[in-house]
Coordinates of C-alpha atoms in Angstrom, one line a residue:
X110 CA 92.9 58.7 32.5
X111 CA 89.2 58.1 31.8
X112 CA 87.0 56.6 34.4
X113 CA 84.5 54.1 32.9
X114 CA 81.0 53.5 34.1
X115 CA 82.1 50.2 35.7
X116 CA 84.7 51.9 37.8
X117 CA 82.3 54.6 38.8
X118 CA 79.7 51.9 39.7
X119 CA 82.3 50.1 41.8
X120 CA 83.3 53.3 43.6
X121 CA 79.7 54.1 44.3
X122 CA 79.1 50.6 45.6
X123 CA 82.2 50.8 47.9
X124 CA 81.2 54.2 49.2
X125 CA 77.7 53.0 49.9
X126 CA 79.1 50.0 51.7
X127 CA 81.4 52.3 53.8
X128 CA 78.5 54.6 54.7
X129 CA 76.3 51.7 55.6
X130 CA 79.0 50.1 57.7
X131 CA 79.8 53.4 59.4
X132 CA 76.2 54.1 60.2
X133 CA 75.7 50.6 61.2
X134 CA 78.6 50.7 63.6
X135 CA 77.4 54.0 65.1
X136 CA 73.9 52.6 65.5
X137 CA 75.2 49.4 67.1
X138 CA 77.3 51.5 69.5
X139 CA 74.4 53.8 70.3
X140 CA 72.2 50.7 70.9
X141 CA 74.7 49.2 73.2
X142 CA 75.0 52.4 75.2
X143 CA 71.2 52.7 75.5
X144 CA 71.0 49.1 76.6
X145 CA 73.7 49.7 79.3
X146 CA 71.8 52.8 80.5
X147 CA 68.6 50.8 80.7
X148 CA 70.2 47.9 82.6
X149 CA 72.0 50.3 85.0
X150 CA 68.8 52.2 85.7
X151 CA 66.9 49.0 86.3
X152 CA 69.4 48.3 89.1
X153 CA 69.0 51.7 90.6
X154 CA 72.1 53.4 89.1
X155 CA 72.4 56.7 87.4
X156 CA 73.9 56.4 83.9
X157 CA 74.6 59.4 81.8
X158 CA 75.1 58.7 78.1
X159 CA 76.7 62.0 77.2
X160 CA 79.9 63.6 78.7
X161 CA 78.7 67.0 77.4
X162 CA 75.6 66.6 79.6
X163 CA 77.8 65.9 82.6
X164 CA 79.9 69.0 82.0
X165 CA 76.7 71.1 81.5
X166 CA 75.2 70.0 84.7
X167 CA 78.5 70.5 86.5
X168 CA 78.7 74.0 85.2
X169 CA 75.4 74.8 86.7
X170 CA 76.6 73.4 90.1
X171 CA 79.6 75.7 90.0
X172 CA 81.8 74.0 92.7
X173 CA 83.1 70.8 94.3
X174 CA 84.4 70.1 97.7
X175 CA 86.6 67.0 98.3
X176 CA 87.6 65.1 101.5
X177 CA 90.8 63.5 100.3
X178 CA 93.1 60.8 101.6
X179 CA 95.9 62.0 99.3
X180 CA 99.0 63.8 100.6
X181 CA 98.1 67.5 101.2
X182 CA 101.3 68.5 99.5
X183 CA 99.7 67.9 96.1
X184 CA 96.4 69.6 96.7
X185 CA 97.4 73.0 95.2
X186 CA 98.7 71.4 92.0
X187 CA 95.6 69.1 91.7
X188 CA 93.2 72.0 92.2
X189 CA 95.2 74.3 89.8
X190 CA 95.1 71.6 87.0
X191 CA 91.4 71.0 87.6
X192 CA 90.6 74.7 87.4
X193 CA 92.7 75.0 84.3
X194 CA 90.5 72.3 82.6
X195 CA 87.2 73.6 84.2
X196 CA 87.6 77.3 84.9
X197 CA 83.9 77.6 85.7
X198 CA 84.3 75.3 88.8
X199 CA 85.5 76.3 92.2
X200 CA 87.3 73.5 94.1
X201 CA 88.3 72.8 97.7
X202 CA 90.3 69.9 99.1
X203 CA 90.6 68.9 102.8
X204 CA 92.6 66.1 104.3
X205 CA 91.3 63.0 106.2
X206 CA 93.8 60.5 107.5
X207 CA 93.8 57.5 109.8
X208 CA 91.1 55.1 111.0
X209 CA 89.9 57.2 113.9
X210 CA 89.1 60.1 111.6
X211 CA 87.4 57.7 109.2
X212 CA 85.3 56.2 111.9
X213 CA 84.1 59.6 113.1
X214 CA 83.2 60.6 109.5
X215 CA 81.2 57.4 109.0
X216 CA 79.3 58.1 112.2
X217 CA 78.6 61.6 111.0
X218 CA 77.2 60.2 107.8
X219 CA 75.0 57.7 109.7
X220 CA 73.7 60.4 111.9
X221 CA 73.1 62.7 108.8
X222 CA 75.0 65.5 110.6
X223 CA 77.6 65.8 107.8
X224 CA 76.7 67.0 104.3
X225 CA 79.5 69.6 103.5
X226 CA 81.6 67.4 101.2
X227 CA 80.8 66.1 97.7
X228 CA 83.6 63.6 97.3
X229 CA 84.9 61.5 100.2
X230 CA 87.9 59.2 100.7
X231 CA 87.0 55.7 101.7
X232 CA 89.3 54.1 104.4
X233 CA 90.6 50.6 103.9
X234 CA 89.5 49.5 107.4
X235 CA 85.8 50.5 106.9
X236 CA 85.3 50.2 103.1
X237 CA 82.1 48.3 103.3
X238 CA 80.5 50.9 105.5
X239 CA 80.9 53.7 102.8
X240 CA 78.8 51.8 100.3
X241 CA 75.4 52.8 101.5
X242 CA 76.5 56.5 101.4
X243 CA 77.6 56.5 97.7
X244 CA 75.6 58.2 95.1
X245 CA 74.6 55.5 92.7
X246 CA 76.4 56.7 89.7
X247 CA 77.4 53.7 87.4
X248 CA 81.0 54.8 87.2
X249 CA 82.0 51.4 85.7
X250 CA 79.5 51.5 82.9
X251 CA 80.2 55.2 82.0
X252 CA 83.9 54.4 82.1
X253 CA 83.5 51.4 79.8
X254 CA 81.6 53.5 77.2
X255 CA 84.0 56.4 77.5
X256 CA 81.4 58.8 78.9
X257 CA 83.7 59.1 81.9
X258 CA 87.4 59.2 80.8
X259 CA 88.6 56.8 83.5
X260 CA 90.3 53.3 83.2
X261 CA 87.5 50.9 84.0
X262 CA 89.8 48.7 86.2
X263 CA 89.9 51.6 88.7
X264 CA 86.3 51.1 89.5
X265 CA 84.8 48.6 92.0
X266 CA 83.1 46.1 89.6
X267 CA 80.6 44.9 92.2
X268 CA 79.4 48.2 93.7
X269 CA 80.2 50.3 90.6
X270 CA 80.1 53.7 92.5
X271 CA 83.5 53.7 94.1
X272 CA 86.9 54.0 92.5
X273 CA 90.5 53.4 93.5
X274 CA 92.6 56.2 91.9
X275 CA 95.9 55.0 93.3
X276 CA 97.9 52.0 94.4
X277 CA 100.2 51.5 97.4
X278 CA 103.1 49.2 97.6
X279 CA 104.7 47.5 100.7
X280 CA 108.5 47.4 100.7
X281 CA 111.3 46.6 103.1
X282 CA 113.1 49.8 104.2
X283 CA 116.6 49.7 105.8
X284 CA 119.6 51.7 106.8
X285 CA 122.5 50.6 104.5
X286 CA 125.1 51.7 107.1
X287 CA 123.6 49.3 109.7
X288 CA 122.6 46.4 107.4
X289 CA 124.2 45.8 104.0
X290 CA 122.1 45.1 101.0
X291 CA 123.1 41.4 100.8
X292 CA 121.7 40.8 104.3
X293 CA 118.2 42.1 103.4
X294 CA 115.6 39.3 103.1
X295 CA 114.8 38.1 99.6
X296 CA 111.5 36.6 100.6
X297 CA 109.1 37.3 103.4
X298 CA 109.9 34.1 105.3
X299 CA 113.5 35.3 105.7
X300 CA 112.3 37.6 108.6
X301 CA 111.7 34.4 110.6
X302 CA 115.4 33.3 110.4
X303 CA 117.4 33.3 113.7
X304 CA 119.4 36.3 112.7
X305 CA 116.3 38.5 112.9
X306 CA 115.3 37.3 116.4
X307 CA 114.8 39.7 119.3
X308 CA 114.1 43.3 118.3
X309 CA 115.9 43.1 115.0
X310 CA 113.2 44.6 112.8
X311 CA 110.2 46.9 113.0
X312 CA 106.6 45.8 112.4
X313 CA 103.7 48.3 111.9
X314 CA 100.7 47.6 114.1
X315 CA 98.4 48.6 111.3
X316 CA 99.4 45.8 109.0
X317 CA 98.3 46.7 105.5
X318 CA 100.5 44.2 103.8
X319 CA 98.8 41.4 105.8
X320 CA 95.5 42.3 103.9
X321 CA 97.2 41.6 100.6
X322 CA 98.8 38.1 101.5
X323 CA 95.5 36.2 101.8
X324 CA 94.6 37.3 98.2
X325 CA 97.4 35.5 96.6
X326 CA 97.3 31.7 97.2
X327 CA 98.5 31.4 93.6
X328 CA 101.8 33.0 94.7
X329 CA 102.2 30.5 97.5
X330 CA 100.7 32.8 100.1
X331 CA 97.0 32.8 101.1
X332 CA 95.1 33.2 104.4
X333 CA 96.8 30.2 106.2
X334 CA 100.2 31.3 105.1
X335 CA 99.4 34.8 106.4
X336 CA 98.4 33.6 109.8
X337 CA 101.4 31.3 110.1
X338 CA 103.7 34.2 109.1
X339 CA 102.0 36.6 111.6
X340 CA 102.5 34.1 114.4
X341 CA 106.1 33.6 113.3
X342 CA 106.7 37.4 113.3
X343 CA 105.3 37.5 116.8
X344 CA 107.7 34.8 118.0
X345 CA 110.6 36.8 116.6
X346 CA 110.0 39.4 119.2
X347 CA 110.2 42.3 116.8
X348 CA 109.9 46.1 117.6
X349 CA 106.2 47.0 117.3
X350 CA 105.7 50.5 115.9
X351 CA 102.8 52.8 114.9
X352 CA 103.2 55.2 112.0
X353 CA 105.4 54.8 109.0
X354 CA 107.0 58.2 108.9
X355 CA 108.2 58.1 112.5
X356 CA 109.5 54.6 112.0
X357 CA 111.5 55.6 108.9
X358 CA 112.9 58.6 110.8
X359 CA 114.2 56.3 113.5
X360 CA 115.7 54.0 110.8
X361 CA 117.4 57.0 109.3
X362 CA 118.7 58.2 112.7
X363 CA 120.3 54.8 113.2
X364 CA 118.1 53.7 116.0
X365 CA 116.8 50.7 114.0
X366 CA 118.2 48.8 111.0
X367 CA 115.2 47.6 109.1
X368 CA 111.4 47.8 108.7
X369 CA 109.8 44.5 107.6
X370 CA 106.9 46.1 105.6
X371 CA 106.4 49.8 105.2
X372 CA 104.7 52.1 102.6
X373 CA 106.6 52.7 99.4
X374 CA 105.3 56.3 99.3
X375 CA 106.5 57.0 102.8
X376 CA 110.0 55.7 101.9
X377 CA 110.2 57.8 98.8
X378 CA 109.3 60.9 100.8
X379 CA 111.8 60.1 103.5
X380 CA 114.6 59.4 100.9
X381 CA 113.9 62.7 99.2
X382 CA 114.9 64.4 102.5
X383 CA 118.0 62.2 103.2
X384 CA 121.1 63.8 101.9
X385 CA 123.2 60.9 103.2
X386 CA 121.6 58.3 101.1
X387 CA 121.6 55.9 104.1
X388 CA 117.9 55.0 103.8
X389 CA 117.2 52.4 101.1
X390 CA 114.4 50.0 100.2
X391 CA 113.9 46.6 98.6
X392 CA 110.9 45.1 96.9
X393 CA 110.4 41.6 98.3
X394 CA 108.4 39.5 95.9
X395 CA 105.6 39.0 95.6
X396 CA 105.2 42.7 96.3
X397 CA 102.0 43.4 98.2
X398 CA 99.8 46.0 96.4
X399 CA 96.7 47.5 97.8
X400 CA 94.2 49.9 96.4
X401 CA 94.3 53.3 97.7
X402 CA 92.9 56.9 97.0
X403 CA 89.5 55.2 97.2
X404 CA 86.8 57.8 96.5
X405 CA 83.0 58.0 96.1
X406 CA 80.5 60.7 95.3
X407 CA 78.4 61.0 98.4
X408 CA 74.7 60.5 98.1
X409 CA 74.3 63.8 99.9
X410 CA 76.6 65.7 97.5
X411 CA 75.4 69.1 96.6
X412 CA 77.6 69.1 93.5
X413 CA 77.4 65.5 92.2
X414 CA 78.3 66.2 88.5
X415 CA 81.2 68.4 89.4
X416 CA 82.3 65.5 91.6
X417 CA 82.3 63.2 88.7
X418 CA 84.6 65.5 86.8
X419 CA 86.9 65.8 89.7
X420 CA 87.3 62.1 90.1
X421 CA 87.7 61.8 86.3
X422 CA 90.5 64.4 86.5
X423 CA 92.3 62.5 89.2
X424 CA 92.2 59.4 86.9
X425 CA 93.4 61.5 83.9
X426 CA 97.0 61.8 82.6
X427 CA 97.4 65.2 84.4
X428 CA 95.9 63.9 87.7
X429 CA 97.8 60.6 87.7
X430 CA 101.1 62.5 86.9
X431 CA 100.5 64.6 90.1
X432 CA 99.6 61.6 92.3
X433 CA 102.5 59.6 90.9
X434 CA 105.2 62.2 91.3
X435 CA 104.1 63.9 94.5
X436 CA 102.4 61.1 96.5
X437 CA 104.0 58.1 94.8
X438 CA 100.7 56.2 94.8
X439 CA 99.8 56.3 91.1
X440 CA 97.5 53.6 89.9
X441 CA 98.9 50.4 88.6
X442 CA 95.9 50.4 86.2
X443 CA 97.1 53.5 84.5
X444 CA 99.3 52.5 81.5
X445 CA 102.6 54.4 81.4
X446 CA 102.5 55.7 85.0
X447 CA 105.6 55.8 87.2
X448 CA 104.0 53.2 89.4
X449 CA 103.4 50.9 86.4
X450 CA 107.1 51.2 85.5
X451 CA 108.2 50.7 89.1
X452 CA 106.5 47.3 89.3
X453 CA 107.4 46.2 85.8
X454 CA 108.7 42.6 85.8
X455 CA 107.9 42.1 89.5
X456 CA 105.7 39.4 90.9
X457 CA 102.7 41.1 92.6
X458 CA 100.3 40.2 95.4
X459 CA 97.4 42.5 94.6
X460 CA 94.5 43.0 97.1
X461 CA 92.1 44.1 94.4
X462 CA 88.4 44.8 94.5
X463 CA 87.6 41.1 94.4
X464 CA 89.0 40.8 98.0
X465 CA 89.2 44.3 99.2
X466 CA 86.0 44.1 101.3
X467 CA 87.9 41.5 103.5
X468 CA 90.8 43.9 104.1
X469 CA 89.7 45.0 107.6
X470 CA 88.9 41.4 108.7
X471 CA 92.3 40.1 107.5
X472 CA 94.1 42.9 109.2
X473 CA 92.3 42.2 112.4
X474 CA 93.2 38.5 112.1
X475 CA 96.8 39.5 111.6
X476 CA 96.8 41.6 114.8
X477 CA 95.3 38.8 116.7
X478 CA 97.9 36.4 115.4
X479 CA 100.5 39.0 116.5
X480 CA 99.1 38.6 120.1
X481 CA 97.5 42.1 120.2
X482 CA 100.9 43.8 120.7
X483 CA 101.6 47.1 122.3
X484 CA 104.0 49.7 120.9
X485 CA 107.5 49.0 121.8
X486 CA 109.5 51.4 119.6
X487 CA 111.3 54.2 121.4

């Protein structure tokens, strides 16, 4: 088959159009990236336009030290998978847990007596207090342009330097030998029924779920509903407890029948150790969801670029798989995660970044509505 001059001319024209379009798209993309960098820097943020540059700077740093709120049982696997990806980086992880430890750490940051960690966990109760101590990387901007391989929804859109690498659910846990499945509440208000009066259910005195309820007026909840519900819970004379693992052990031992709102991850760990299958859980809708595994690169970090790579790794398929399967707090913002599948089709009440700064205030309001109870579990 002979190709005539017209055909050759058309082919050349189309090829030229393709080249111009491709070059045009690349130029537009480059212009948008440069514009985002300039805008970020005008607001005082650090915005890297090249992932290769981040890796090169991290390589010069050679190490990263992480203060983590994740379960220590996953540290070895997380560090091993990170080292496999970046063999030129040393990595250490240490645990921080509970509001008392968080408060001490914040005081150390304020007094400038602590600078040995690069990445730090941000506690729910004191989230706003961490913001001044974050290195001003524009995590959101870099994630949106793919410079950092992290789902942008994991990043705080207002402060842009903190990310939530996990999600935590609140569920109802019960002993099926003491309370059959058909007697478990189907909605939160069911706990206020007469049959749950007088020490019939456990309530944790650090009420994370109550920081989600106010964020969901569209689901029939909201702040007023939360306060009314908290006062109703108080009037039921429940068993006030402190600590989810110990409460679940008591349920498993048959000391108590049901917990009105405990951590999904704590239940899953306890169920894995229960050969009898007595411990069960139910997702009451709307299911309260809160951000967890909140992390930031500290302004005092000695290895800030290695820190970026570590946080990116936690948000990667490998990192999320470890968090999902070993700590049961994978991010709902990571498509295909076990957590995403767990909540599929459920109505959710998400305490997201838009409301997260109010979490400590709402939890304090709930405790006040409880009447400032004292622990009454055995």
